[in-house]
Coordinates of C-alpha atoms in Angstrom, one line a residue:
Chain A
M29 CA 17.3 10.6 21.7
A30 CA 21.0 9.5 21.5
W31 CA 19.9 5.8 20.9
L32 CA 17.7 6.9 18.0
H33 CA 20.6 8.7 16.3
R34 CA 22.8 5.6 16.9
L35 CA 20.0 3.5 15.4
D36 CA 19.8 5.9 12.4
R37 CA 23.6 5.7 11.8
L38 CA 23.5 1.8 12.1
T39 CA 20.6 1.6 9.6
G40 CA 22.4 3.9 7.2
Q41 CA 25.6 1.8 7.5
I42 CA 23.8 -1.4 6.8
I43 CA 22.2 0.1 3.7
A44 CA 25.6 1.6 2.6
A45 CA 27.2 -1.9 2.9
A46 CA 24.3 -3.7 1.3
R47 CA 24.4 -1.7 -2.0
W48 CA 27.7 -3.5 -2.9
L49 CA 25.8 -6.8 -2.9
A50 CA 24.6 -5.8 -6.4
L51 CA 28.0 -6.6 -7.8
P52 CA 28.4 -10.2 -6.8
L53 CA 24.7 -10.7 -7.6
I54 CA 25.2 -9.6 -11.2
L55 CA 28.4 -11.6 -11.5
L56 CA 26.9 -14.8 -10.1
L57 CA 23.7 -14.6 -12.2
F58 CA 25.8 -13.8 -15.3
L59 CA 28.0 -16.8 -14.6
Q60 CA 25.1 -19.2 -14.5
W61 CA 24.7 -19.6 -18.2
P62 CA 28.4 -20.2 -19.1
L63 CA 28.7 -22.5 -16.1
R64 CA 25.7 -24.6 -17.1
D65 CA 26.1 -24.6 -20.9
L66 CA 29.9 -24.3 -21.4
V67 CA 31.7 -25.5 -18.3
G68 CA 29.0 -28.0 -17.3
C69 CA 29.4 -27.7 -13.6
C70 CA 28.8 -25.4 -10.6
S71 CA 25.8 -23.5 -12.0
R72 CA 23.6 -24.8 -9.2
E73 CA 26.1 -23.4 -6.7
A74 CA 26.2 -20.1 -8.4
N75 CA 22.4 -20.0 -8.4
D76 CA 22.1 -20.9 -4.7
L77 CA 24.7 -18.3 -3.7
G78 CA 23.0 -15.8 -6.0
Q79 CA 19.7 -16.5 -4.2
I80 CA 21.2 -15.9 -0.8
I81 CA 22.7 -12.6 -2.0
F82 CA 19.4 -11.6 -3.6
A83 CA 17.5 -12.3 -0.4
L84 CA 20.0 -10.2 1.6
F85 CA 19.9 -7.4 -1.0
V86 CA 16.1 -7.1 -1.2
A87 CA 15.7 -7.5 2.6
V88 CA 17.7 -4.3 3.1
S89 CA 16.3 -2.6 -0.1
V90 CA 12.9 -2.0 1.4
T91 CA 14.2 0.2 4.1
A92 CA 16.7 1.8 1.7
A93 CA 13.7 2.8 -0.5
T94 CA 11.9 4.4 2.5
R95 CA 15.0 6.4 3.5
A96 CA 15.7 7.4 -0.1
G97 CA 12.1 8.4 -0.8
T98 CA 11.9 6.2 -3.9
Q99 CA 8.7 4.3 -2.8
L100 CA 6.0 4.6 -5.5
A101 CA 3.7 7.4 -4.5
S102 CA 1.4 10.0 -6.3
D103 CA 2.2 13.6 -5.8
A104 CA -1.1 14.7 -7.5
L105 CA -2.4 16.5 -4.4
A106 CA 0.3 16.0 -1.9
H107 CA 2.6 18.6 -3.4
R108 CA 0.4 21.2 -1.9
F109 CA 0.9 19.8 1.7
S110 CA 3.3 21.6 4.1
A111 CA 6.4 19.8 5.3
H112 CA 4.7 19.4 8.7
T113 CA 1.7 17.7 7.2
R114 CA 3.8 15.3 5.2
H115 CA 5.8 14.5 8.3
R116 CA 2.7 13.8 10.3
L117 CA 1.3 11.5 7.5
R118 CA 4.6 9.6 7.5
Q119 CA 4.5 9.2 11.3
A120 CA 0.9 7.9 11.1
A121 CA 1.8 5.4 8.3
A122 CA 4.8 4.2 10.4
T123 CA 2.7 3.9 13.5
L124 CA -0.4 2.3 12.1
A125 CA 1.0 0.3 9.2
V126 CA 4.7 -0.4 9.1
L127 CA 5.4 -1.0 12.8
P128 CA 2.5 -3.4 13.5
W129 CA 3.0 -5.3 10.2
A130 CA 6.7 -5.7 10.6
S131 CA 6.3 -6.8 14.2
F132 CA 3.7 -9.3 13.2
I133 CA 6.0 -10.7 10.5
F134 CA 8.8 -11.0 13.0
I135 CA 6.7 -12.8 15.6
A136 CA 4.7 -15.0 13.2
S137 CA 7.9 -16.1 11.4
K138 CA 9.6 -17.2 14.6
P139 CA 8.8 -20.9 14.3
I140 CA 9.9 -21.1 10.6
V141 CA 13.0 -19.0 10.9
L142 CA 14.2 -20.6 14.2
A143 CA 13.7 -24.1 13.0
S144 CA 15.7 -23.3 9.8
L145 CA 18.4 -21.5 11.7
L146 CA 18.9 -24.2 14.4
G147 CA 18.9 -27.0 11.8
L148 CA 21.2 -25.1 9.4
E149 CA 18.8 -25.9 6.7
A150 CA 20.3 -26.7 3.3
F151 CA 18.8 -25.9 -0.2
P152 CA 16.1 -28.5 -0.8
D153 CA 17.1 -29.2 -4.5
S154 CA 20.9 -29.1 -4.4
Y155 CA 21.6 -29.8 -0.7
N156 CA 24.0 -26.9 -0.8
P157 CA 24.4 -25.3 2.6
G158 CA 23.0 -21.8 3.4
Y159 CA 19.3 -22.0 2.7
F160 CA 18.6 -20.9 6.3
I161 CA 20.2 -17.5 5.5
I162 CA 17.3 -16.9 3.1
K163 CA 14.7 -17.6 5.8
A164 CA 16.7 -15.5 8.3
T165 CA 16.6 -12.5 5.9
L166 CA 12.9 -12.2 6.6
W167 CA 13.9 -11.2 10.1
L168 CA 16.5 -8.7 8.7
L169 CA 13.7 -7.2 6.6
A170 CA 11.3 -7.0 9.5
L171 CA 13.9 -5.6 12.0
L172 CA 15.1 -2.9 9.6
M173 CA 11.5 -1.9 8.9
I174 CA 10.8 -1.8 12.6
A175 CA 13.9 0.3 13.2
Q176 CA 13.0 2.7 10.4
A177 CA 9.4 3.0 11.7
F178 CA 10.8 4.1 15.1
L179 CA 13.1 6.6 13.3
D180 CA 10.1 8.0 11.3
I181 CA 8.0 8.3 14.4
F182 CA 10.4 9.8 16.8
L183 CA 13.1 11.7 14.8
P184 CA 12.3 15.1 13.3
P185 CA 12.3 15.1 9.5
R186 CA 15.7 15.2 7.8
Q187 CA 16.6 18.0 5.5
G188 CA 15.1 17.4 2.1
D189 CA 12.5 14.9 3.4
A190 CA 9.7 17.4 2.7
Chain B
M24 CA -18.0 -9.1 4.1
E25 CA -16.9 -10.1 0.6
W26 CA -17.3 -6.5 -0.6
S27 CA -14.9 -5.3 2.1
G28 CA -11.9 -6.4 0.1
L29 CA -13.1 -4.3 -2.9
A30 CA -14.0 -1.4 -0.6
L31 CA -10.4 -1.6 0.9
L32 CA -8.9 -1.5 -2.6
I33 CA -11.0 1.6 -3.5
L34 CA -9.8 3.1 -0.1
V35 CA -6.2 2.4 -1.1
G36 CA -6.7 4.1 -4.5
A37 CA -8.3 7.1 -2.8
G38 CA -5.5 7.2 -0.2
I39 CA -2.8 7.1 -3.0
V40 CA -4.3 10.2 -4.6
T41 CA -5.2 12.2 -1.5
T42 CA -2.4 11.5 1.0
G43 CA 0.7 11.2 -1.3
L44 CA 1.8 8.3 0.9
P45 CA 3.6 5.4 -0.7
A46 CA 1.2 2.7 -2.1
T47 CA 3.1 0.2 -0.1
F48 CA 2.2 1.7 3.3
L49 CA -1.5 2.2 2.2
L50 CA -1.8 -1.4 1.1
I51 CA -0.3 -2.6 4.4
A52 CA -2.7 -0.3 6.3
A53 CA -5.7 -1.6 4.3
A54 CA -4.6 -5.2 4.9
I55 CA -4.3 -4.6 8.6
L56 CA -7.8 -3.1 8.6
G57 CA -9.2 -6.0 6.6
A58 CA -7.5 -8.6 8.9
L59 CA -8.9 -6.9 12.0
L60 CA -12.3 -6.8 10.4
G61 CA -12.0 -10.5 9.6
L62 CA -10.7 -11.4 13.0
V63 CA -13.6 -9.5 14.8
T64 CA -16.2 -11.2 12.6
D65 CA -14.6 -14.6 12.8
K66 CA -14.2 -14.7 9.0
I67 CA -10.4 -15.0 9.5
S68 CA -8.4 -16.9 12.0
L69 CA -5.0 -15.8 13.3
S70 CA -3.5 -19.2 12.4
I71 CA -4.3 -18.6 8.7
L72 CA -2.7 -15.2 8.8
S73 CA 0.5 -16.8 10.1
A74 CA 0.9 -18.2 6.5
L75 CA 2.0 -14.8 5.5
P76 CA 5.7 -15.1 6.5
S77 CA 5.9 -18.3 4.3
R78 CA 4.6 -16.3 1.4
L79 CA 7.1 -13.6 1.9
I80 CA 9.9 -16.2 2.1
N81 CA 8.7 -17.5 -1.3
L82 CA 9.3 -14.0 -2.7
L83 CA 12.8 -13.8 -1.2
E84 CA 13.8 -17.1 -3.0
N85 CA 11.9 -16.4 -6.2
D86 CA 14.3 -17.0 -9.2
L87 CA 12.3 -14.7 -11.5
L88 CA 12.3 -11.7 -9.0
Q89 CA 16.1 -11.8 -9.2
A90 CA 15.5 -9.9 -12.4
L91 CA 14.4 -6.8 -10.4
P92 CA 17.8 -5.5 -9.2
L93 CA 19.4 -6.5 -12.5
Y94 CA 17.0 -4.5 -14.7
V95 CA 17.1 -1.6 -12.3
T96 CA 20.9 -1.6 -12.4
M97 CA 20.9 -1.8 -16.2
G98 CA 18.5 1.1 -16.4
L99 CA 20.7 3.2 -14.1
L100 CA 23.9 2.3 -16.0
L101 CA 22.3 3.1 -19.4
G102 CA 21.5 6.5 -18.0
R103 CA 25.1 7.1 -17.2
L104 CA 26.9 5.6 -20.2
P105 CA 27.0 7.2 -23.6
V106 CA 25.0 4.4 -25.2
A107 CA 21.8 6.2 -26.0
D108 CA 23.7 9.1 -27.6
A109 CA 25.7 6.8 -29.8
L110 CA 22.6 4.9 -30.9
Y111 CA 20.7 8.1 -31.7
R112 CA 23.4 9.7 -33.7
T113 CA 24.1 6.5 -35.6
S114 CA 20.4 5.9 -36.3
N115 CA 20.1 9.5 -37.6
A116 CA 23.1 9.1 -39.8
L117 CA 21.8 5.8 -41.3
L118 CA 18.3 6.9 -42.0
P119 CA 17.5 8.7 -45.2
K120 CA 18.0 12.5 -44.8
R121 CA 14.4 13.3 -44.2
A122 CA 12.8 15.7 -41.8
S123 CA 11.2 12.8 -39.9
A124 CA 14.5 11.0 -39.2
P125 CA 14.9 12.4 -35.6
L126 CA 11.4 11.3 -34.6
V127 CA 11.9 7.8 -36.2
S128 CA 15.2 7.5 -34.4
T129 CA 13.6 8.4 -31.1
V130 CA 11.0 5.6 -31.6
L131 CA 13.7 3.1 -32.6
L132 CA 15.8 4.1 -29.6
G133 CA 12.9 3.6 -27.2
A134 CA 12.2 0.1 -28.6
L135 CA 15.8 -0.9 -28.4
L136 CA 16.7 0.4 -25.0
G137 CA 13.3 0.3 -23.3
P138 CA 13.3 -3.4 -22.5
M139 CA 16.7 -3.1 -20.8
N140 CA 15.8 0.0 -18.9
G141 CA 13.9 -1.6 -16.1
S142 CA 11.1 0.9 -15.9
V143 CA 9.2 3.5 -17.9
G144 CA 10.5 6.1 -15.5
A145 CA 14.1 5.2 -16.3
S146 CA 13.4 5.3 -20.0
V147 CA 11.7 8.7 -19.7
L148 CA 14.6 10.1 -17.8
G149 CA 17.2 8.6 -20.1
L150 CA 15.5 9.9 -23.3
S151 CA 14.7 13.3 -21.7
H152 CA 18.3 13.6 -20.7
V153 CA 20.0 12.5 -24.0
I154 CA 17.4 12.9 -26.8
A155 CA 15.2 15.8 -25.8
P156 CA 17.9 18.5 -26.1
R157 CA 18.9 17.1 -29.5
L158 CA 15.3 17.1 -30.7
T159 CA 14.9 20.7 -29.5
A160 CA 18.1 21.8 -31.2
Q161 CA 17.0 20.1 -34.4
G162 CA 13.8 22.3 -34.4
V163 CA 11.2 19.7 -33.2
S164 CA 8.4 21.5 -31.4
A165 CA 8.2 21.0 -27.6
A166 CA 4.8 19.3 -27.8
R167 CA 5.9 16.8 -30.4
R168 CA 9.2 16.2 -28.6
D169 CA 7.5 15.5 -25.3
A170 CA 4.9 13.3 -27.0
M171 CA 7.6 11.3 -28.8
I172 CA 9.6 10.7 -25.7
A173 CA 6.5 9.6 -23.7
V174 CA 5.5 7.1 -26.4
A175 CA 9.1 5.8 -27.0
A176 CA 9.6 5.4 -23.3
T177 CA 6.6 3.0 -23.0
L178 CA 7.7 0.8 -25.9
G179 CA 9.9 -1.1 -23.5
V180 CA 6.8 -2.4 -21.8
L181 CA 5.7 -4.4 -24.9
V182 CA 9.1 -5.5 -26.2
P183 CA 10.5 -8.7 -24.5
P184 CA 12.2 -9.2 -22.2
S185 CA 11.0 -6.1 -20.3
L186 CA 10.6 -6.1 -16.5
V187 CA 6.8 -5.5 -16.8
L188 CA 6.6 -8.5 -19.1
I189 CA 8.6 -10.7 -16.7
L190 CA 6.5 -9.6 -13.7
L191 CA 3.2 -10.0 -15.7
G192 CA 4.4 -13.4 -16.8
D193 CA 4.8 -14.5 -13.2
A194 CA 1.4 -13.1 -12.2
M195 CA -0.2 -14.8 -15.2
L196 CA 1.4 -18.1 -14.3
S197 CA -0.2 -17.9 -10.8
A198 CA -3.5 -16.8 -12.1
H199 CA -3.6 -19.5 -14.8
T200 CA -2.7 -22.1 -12.3
L201 CA -5.6 -21.1 -10.1
A202 CA -8.0 -21.1 -13.1
V203 CA -6.8 -24.5 -14.4
T204 CA -7.1 -26.1 -11.0
A205 CA -10.5 -24.6 -10.4
T206 CA -12.0 -25.7 -13.7
G207 CA -10.2 -29.0 -14.1
R208 CA -9.2 -28.1 -17.6
S209 CA -6.2 -29.9 -19.1
D210 CA -4.5 -26.7 -20.3
R211 CA -0.8 -26.3 -20.1
V212 CA -0.2 -23.5 -17.6
I213 CA 1.2 -20.4 -19.2
N214 CA 4.7 -19.3 -18.3
T215 CA 6.9 -16.3 -18.8
Q216 CA 8.2 -17.6 -22.1
D217 CA 4.6 -17.9 -23.4
V218 CA 3.9 -14.3 -22.4
F219 CA 7.0 -13.2 -24.3
H220 CA 5.8 -15.0 -27.4
A221 CA 2.3 -13.6 -27.0
A222 CA 3.7 -10.0 -26.7
L223 CA 5.6 -10.2 -30.0
A224 CA 2.7 -9.5 -32.4
P225 CA 1.2 -6.7 -30.3
A226 CA 4.6 -5.2 -29.9
G227 CA 5.3 -5.5 -33.6
I228 CA 2.0 -3.9 -34.6
F229 CA 2.3 -1.0 -32.2
L230 CA 5.9 -0.4 -33.1
L231 CA 5.2 -0.4 -36.8
L232 CA 2.3 2.1 -36.3
C233 CA 4.5 4.3 -34.2
L234 CA 7.3 4.3 -36.8
A235 CA 4.7 5.1 -39.5
L236 CA 3.2 7.9 -37.4
A237 CA 6.7 9.3 -36.5
W238 CA 7.5 9.4 -40.2
Y239 CA 4.1 10.9 -41.2
V240 CA 3.9 13.7 -38.5
G241 CA 7.6 14.6 -39.0
R242 CA 7.7 14.7 -42.7
N243 CA 6.9 18.4 -43.1
Q244 CA 8.8 19.8 -40.2
T245 CA 11.9 21.9 -40.7
I246 CA 14.9 20.5 -39.0
S247 CA 18.4 21.8 -38.6
E248 CA 20.9 19.4 -40.1
A249 CA 23.9 21.2 -38.6
V250 CA 23.1 20.3 -35.0
S251 CA 22.1 16.7 -35.6
G252 CA 25.8 15.7 -35.0
R253 CA 27.5 13.0 -37.0
P254 CA 28.6 10.0 -35.0
S255 CA 32.3 9.4 -34.5
P256 CA 33.8 6.0 -35.5
Q257 CA 33.9 5.1 -31.8
Q258 CA 30.2 5.9 -31.5
I259 CA 29.3 3.9 -34.6
M260 CA 31.3 0.9 -33.2
L261 CA 29.5 1.3 -29.8
A262 CA 26.1 1.5 -31.5
V263 CA 26.8 -1.7 -33.6
V264 CA 28.1 -3.6 -30.5
C265 CA 25.0 -2.5 -28.6
V266 CA 22.5 -3.5 -31.3
V267 CA 24.2 -6.9 -31.8
A268 CA 24.2 -7.5 -28.0
L269 CA 20.6 -6.4 -27.5
V270 CA 19.3 -8.3 -30.4
G271 CA 21.3 -11.4 -29.3
L272 CA 19.9 -11.2 -25.8
L273 CA 16.4 -10.6 -27.0
G274 CA 16.7 -13.5 -29.5
G275 CA 18.2 -15.8 -26.9
V276 CA 15.4 -15.1 -24.4
V277 CA 12.6 -15.4 -27.0
T278 CA 14.0 -18.7 -28.4
G279 CA 14.5 -20.0 -24.9
Y280 CA 18.3 -20.4 -25.2
F281 CA 18.7 -18.7 -21.9
Y282 CA 16.4 -17.4 -19.1
A283 CA 15.3 -13.8 -18.9
V284 CA 17.2 -13.4 -15.6
E285 CA 20.4 -14.6 -17.2
A286 CA 19.9 -12.2 -20.1
A287 CA 19.4 -9.4 -17.7
A288 CA 22.6 -10.4 -15.8
M289 CA 24.5 -10.6 -19.1
G290 CA 23.3 -7.1 -20.0
A291 CA 24.1 -5.7 -16.6
F292 CA 27.5 -7.4 -16.5
A293 CA 28.4 -6.1 -20.0
L294 CA 27.4 -2.5 -19.1
L295 CA 29.2 -2.6 -15.8
S296 CA 32.4 -3.9 -17.4
S297 CA 32.3 -1.5 -20.2
G298 CA 31.7 1.4 -17.8
L299 CA 34.6 0.4 -15.6
M300 CA 36.9 -0.2 -18.5
T301 CA 36.1 3.1 -20.3
G302 CA 36.4 5.1 -17.1
H303 CA 32.8 6.3 -17.2
L304 CA 32.1 4.6 -13.9
R305 CA 34.4 6.1 -11.4
A306 CA 34.2 5.0 -7.8
S307 CA 31.9 7.8 -6.8
V308 CA 29.5 7.3 -9.7
L309 CA 29.5 3.5 -9.1
R310 CA 28.6 4.1 -5.4
E311 CA 25.8 6.4 -6.5
V312 CA 24.5 3.8 -9.1
L313 CA 24.5 1.0 -6.6
H314 CA 22.8 3.0 -4.0
D315 CA 20.1 4.0 -6.4
A316 CA 19.8 0.4 -7.6
L317 CA 19.2 -0.7 -4.0
A318 CA 16.6 2.1 -3.3
V319 CA 14.7 1.6 -6.6
T320 CA 14.7 -2.2 -6.2
G321 CA 13.3 -1.7 -2.7
A322 CA 10.5 0.4 -4.0
L323 CA 9.3 -2.4 -6.3
F324 CA 10.0 -5.2 -3.8
S325 CA 8.2 -3.4 -0.9
L326 CA 5.2 -2.9 -3.2
L327 CA 5.3 -6.7 -3.9
I328 CA 5.3 -7.7 -0.3
A329 CA 2.5 -5.2 0.5
A330 CA 0.5 -6.5 -2.4
T331 CA 1.1 -10.1 -1.2
T332 CA -0.3 -9.2 2.2
F333 CA -3.3 -7.3 0.8
T334 CA -4.3 -10.0 -1.7
L335 CA -4.0 -12.7 1.1
V336 CA -6.4 -10.7 3.3
A337 CA -8.7 -9.9 0.4
R338 CA -9.0 -13.7 -0.4
L339 CA -9.6 -14.6 3.2
L340 CA -12.4 -12.1 3.2
G341 CA -14.0 -13.9 0.3
T342 CA -13.3 -11.1 -2.3
D343 CA -12.0 -13.6 -4.8
A344 CA -15.3 -15.5 -4.8
L345 CA -17.2 -12.3 -5.2
V346 CA -15.0 -11.2 -8.1
N347 CA -15.4 -14.6 -9.6
N348 CA -19.2 -14.3 -9.5
L349 CA -19.0 -10.8 -10.9
V350 CA -16.8 -11.9 -13.9
A351 CA -19.0 -15.0 -14.4
G352 CA -22.0 -12.7 -14.6
I353 CA -20.7 -10.5 -17.3
P354 CA -23.2 -10.9 -20.2
G355 CA -21.9 -11.9 -23.7
G356 CA -19.0 -14.1 -24.8
D357 CA -15.3 -14.1 -24.2
V358 CA -14.7 -10.8 -26.0
A359 CA -17.3 -9.0 -23.8
A360 CA -15.8 -10.5 -20.6
V361 CA -12.3 -9.6 -21.5
A362 CA -13.3 -6.1 -22.6
V363 CA -15.1 -5.4 -19.3
V364 CA -12.1 -6.7 -17.3
L365 CA -9.7 -4.6 -19.4
G366 CA -12.0 -1.6 -18.7
V367 CA -11.6 -2.2 -15.0
L368 CA -7.9 -2.3 -15.3
G369 CA -8.0 0.9 -17.3
I370 CA -10.0 2.6 -14.5
C371 CA -7.5 1.3 -12.0
A372 CA -4.8 2.9 -14.1
F373 CA -6.1 6.3 -13.2
V374 CA -4.8 5.9 -9.6
L375 CA -2.4 2.8 -9.7
D376 CA 0.7 2.4 -11.8
A377 CA 1.5 -0.7 -13.9
F378 CA 3.5 -2.4 -11.1
E379 CA 0.7 -1.8 -8.6
I380 CA -1.8 -3.2 -11.1
I381 CA 0.3 -6.4 -11.7
F382 CA 0.9 -7.0 -8.0
V383 CA -2.5 -6.1 -6.6
V384 CA -5.3 -6.1 -9.2
V385 CA -4.1 -8.9 -11.6
P386 CA -4.1 -11.6 -8.8
I387 CA -7.6 -10.7 -7.9
I388 CA -9.3 -10.1 -11.2
I389 CA -7.5 -12.3 -13.7
P390 CA -8.0 -15.8 -12.2
P391 CA -11.8 -15.5 -12.5
L392 CA -11.4 -14.2 -16.1
L393 CA -9.2 -17.2 -17.0
I394 CA -11.8 -19.5 -15.5
R395 CA -14.2 -18.2 -18.0
V396 CA -11.8 -17.5 -20.9
A397 CA -9.4 -20.4 -21.7
D398 CA -6.9 -18.5 -23.9
A399 CA -4.4 -17.3 -21.3
R400 CA -1.9 -16.1 -23.9
W401 CA -4.5 -13.8 -25.5
V402 CA -5.5 -12.4 -22.1
A403 CA -1.9 -11.8 -21.2
A404 CA -1.2 -9.9 -24.4
L405 CA -4.3 -7.7 -23.9
V406 CA -3.4 -7.0 -20.2
L407 CA 0.0 -6.0 -21.4
L408 CA -1.4 -3.6 -24.0
T409 CA -3.7 -2.2 -21.4
L410 CA -0.8 -1.7 -18.9
Q411 CA 1.2 0.0 -21.6
A412 CA -1.8 2.2 -22.5
S413 CA -2.1 3.1 -18.8
Y414 CA 1.3 4.8 -18.9
L415 CA 0.0 7.2 -21.6
L416 CA -3.5 7.7 -20.2
P417 CA -4.3 11.4 -20.0
P418 CA -4.2 13.3 -17.7
F419 CA -2.4 11.3 -15.0
G420 CA -0.5 8.7 -17.1
Y421 CA 2.8 8.0 -15.4
A422 CA 4.9 8.6 -18.6
L423 CA 3.0 11.8 -19.3
M424 CA 3.7 13.2 -15.9
M425 CA 7.3 12.0 -15.9
V426 CA 8.0 13.6 -19.3
R427 CA 6.5 16.9 -18.3
G428 CA 8.4 16.8 -15.0
A429 CA 11.7 16.1 -16.7
A430 CA 11.3 18.7 -19.5
K431 CA 13.1 22.0 -18.9
A432 CA 10.4 23.8 -20.8
P433 CA 7.3 21.6 -21.1
A434 CA 4.8 22.3 -23.9
P435 CA 1.3 23.5 -23.0
F436 CA -0.8 20.5 -22.0
G437 CA -3.3 21.0 -24.8
D438 CA -0.6 21.1 -27.5
F439 CA 1.1 18.1 -25.8
L440 CA -2.2 16.1 -25.9
R441 CA -2.8 17.0 -29.6
A442 CA 0.7 15.8 -30.5
L443 CA 0.1 12.6 -28.5
C444 CA -3.4 11.9 -29.9
P445 CA -2.3 10.0 -33.1
F446 CA -0.2 7.6 -31.0
L447 CA -3.1 7.1 -28.5
I448 CA -5.3 6.2 -31.4
A449 CA -2.6 3.8 -32.7
Q450 CA -2.5 2.2 -29.2
W451 CA -6.3 1.7 -29.2
V452 CA -6.1 0.3 -32.7
S453 CA -3.4 -2.2 -31.6
L454 CA -5.6 -3.2 -28.6
L455 CA -8.7 -3.6 -30.8
V456 CA -6.8 -5.7 -33.4
I457 CA -5.6 -8.1 -30.7
L458 CA -9.0 -8.2 -29.0
M459 CA -10.7 -9.1 -32.2
A460 CA -8.0 -11.4 -33.6
P461 CA -6.7 -13.7 -30.8
R462 CA -4.9 -15.8 -33.4
L463 CA -2.2 -13.1 -33.6
V464 CA -0.8 -14.0 -30.2
H465 CA -0.4 -17.7 -31.2
L466 CA 1.8 -17.2 -34.2
G467 CA 4.4 -19.9 -34.4
E468 CA 2.9 -21.8 -31.4
D469 CA 2.6 -25.5 -31.3
T470 CA -1.2 -25.7 -31.2
T471 CA -1.2 -29.4 -30.2
A472 CA 0.5 -28.5 -26.9
S473 CA -1.5 -25.4 -26.2
N474 CA -4.8 -24.8 -24.6
R475 CA -7.0 -27.9 -24.5
T476 CA -10.3 -27.7 -22.8
G477 CA -11.9 -30.4 -20.8
A478 CA -15.6 -31.0 -20.0
P479 CA -17.4 -27.8 -19.0
V480 CA -17.7 -27.3 -15.2
S481 CA -20.7 -25.7 -13.5
A482 CA -20.4 -22.3 -11.8
Q483 CA -21.2 -23.9 -8.4
E484 CA -18.5 -26.5 -8.9
I485 CA -16.0 -23.8 -9.8
D486 CA -17.0 -21.9 -6.6
R487 CA -16.6 -25.0 -4.5
R488 CA -13.1 -25.7 -5.9
L489 CA -12.0 -22.1 -5.5
N490 CA -13.2 -22.0 -1.9
K491 CA -11.5 -25.2 -1.2
M492 CA -8.3 -24.1 -2.8
L493 CA -7.8 -20.4 -2.1
P494 CA -7.7 -20.1 1.7
P495 CA -4.1 -21.2 2.4
P496 CA -3.5 -23.9 4.9
P497 CA -2.2 -22.6 8.2
E498 CA 1.1 -24.4 7.9
I499 CA 2.8 -23.8 4.6
E500 CA 6.4 -24.8 4.5
P501 CA 7.9 -23.8 1.2
K502 CA 10.6 -26.1 0.0

C-alpha cells in the first residue's frame, strides 16, 4: 500500500504544480493581440507557447477534476446512496471505463507520440520548436488517468469523498 | 447494429440519472461497450479505433478550446472580486426609483456578467452570493428572488461571447462541414463569428422580454429603500470601468476586431491584475482560484474527450447514417424538421446538461439536419435557444437546481415555478419567433456571401457520401 500512497502524493503534487500554468496561459493569450496588431511580431511564438501550456494544463486538469469531484454528474438519485455504495460505483467506473480507456490511448498513441518525440517535431505552420510536447501531453493525460484509476480502485475513500 | 449507438446513448442518460457517476465515465464505458460490440461483429476494426489518439491530440491543440480555462478563471475571479456588487448598486442607483428596480438590475447584471462567467453554474453562485441577500433585504419574495436569479444566470448563454456560444460555434462548424461535403452545396461553412451574429437577435429579444417582465412583475412590490445601499464613488468608478471594458470586449469580438479567445484572455488578465493590485487576491485566495480553475476546466475537457470517443464509436456503428435517415424521413418542411430535432434536444435536456448536449448530441443529430436544412445560422440560433431553455426546464433544469441548492431558504417549489412561469413563456415566445422568422438571425449579413444552394442531391447519394466520409481513415496525422 505504501506505493499507492506515494503515487497519491505524486499525483497531488503534479496537480498542485499544474494549476500555476493558468497564469502564463492567460498572459500569453492576452499578449497575442497587442503583439500582432500593435508590435507586429512574435504573436505566433506567443500562440505556440500558449498552445503548449494549454495542452499541459488540460492534460493534468482531467485528473484534477476527478480528485476534486468537479466532474459533471447528476445527484438526482445518488444523494440517497451510502458512502460505501458510491465508493463501489467509483471503483467499478475506474476498473471498467477509465483504466481500459486510458491504457488503450497510451498504447494506441505510441507510434504517433514516439515519432514526434524522437524527431523533436516542430509546429507545422510556424516551424517553432516544441510541437512534440503537445503530442507527449497525451501520454501525460493517459498516465495520470491510469494512476488515478489505480488510486480509486485500491485506496479507501478519502474523507469528504462521499 | 445502427440502433446500438442510440441504445448506448439512452443507456448513458439512464446511467447519469440512476448512478450519480460522472457523465464522462459513463460515456467512456458506453464507448468501450460499443467498440467491443463492433469488434465482435466485425463492424469495427481495431485499426480504425487507433484513430482516436489523433482526435484527442486535435483537442489538445485546438485554438478555440483555449477559451475553456480562460472563461473558467474569469468566472472564479468575478466570484471573488467586488465587481457584481458594484454593478448592482450602481444600476439600482441609476434606475428610476421604482419598486421594480432591483429585479431589472438583476436581469441587467446577469446579461452583463453572464457571458464572462464561463458557466451558468458560476453565474448562479455569483448572483446567489452577491445579489440574493440584497433582494431578500429589499423585500423581494423568496420565490421571485430565486426565479430572477435562475433566469438572469442563463442570459450569459445567449449573449456573445459566452463559453456555450463558443463551444456550440465549434460544434456547428464541424456539423456544417459534414453537411456541406455530403450534399455538395456551395455554402460558406458557418464559423464561431457567424454563430455570434446569429445569437444577437434572439439574445436581444429574450433580454428585452425579461427586462419588461422584471419591470412588470416587480412594479407593485413593496421594497425597502434603506437597505438597497448607495454606491460609493469607488464602486461607481469600478462599475463604469467594468461596463466599458465588457462592452468593448463584446464589441471587439462581434465586429471581428479580435478573437473570442483573445477577448477572454484580456478579461481574465484585467480581472487578475486588478485583483492583485487591490489586494483582493492574496496568495491563498489565488492558489484556491487556480486550483478550482484547473478542476473545473478538467470537468469540461474530460467530458469533451469522452464525447469524442463516444461519437467516434457511434459513427463506426453506423448510427450517423441511421440518424440521417430518421431526420430525412421527418414529414413536412424545414420548420417541421427543425422543430422535431429541437424537441429531441429538449428531451435530452432532461438528463444531459448543455455541455453534454453540445459535445455528444449535436455532433450526431445536427449534421443530418443541416443536410436537409441549408440555413446553418438559423439552426445554430435555435439550438442555442433550446440549450438556454434546457437550463430552466422544470423540474431538473440545471439553473433551477443550482439556485435552490445555493439559496439559504429556498422558496416552496410550486411558488418558485409560478414566479418562473412568465419567463418560461417569454423563452418559448423567443424560440417561436426565431423558428417562424429565420430572417432575424441574418440581420446585417452580407447575403451574397451567405448560403448558396447547389443542385439538389438524392438521399441515396447523400448516404453514399456520408458513408464514404465519416469512417475516419486508420492513419490520421494531424498537422
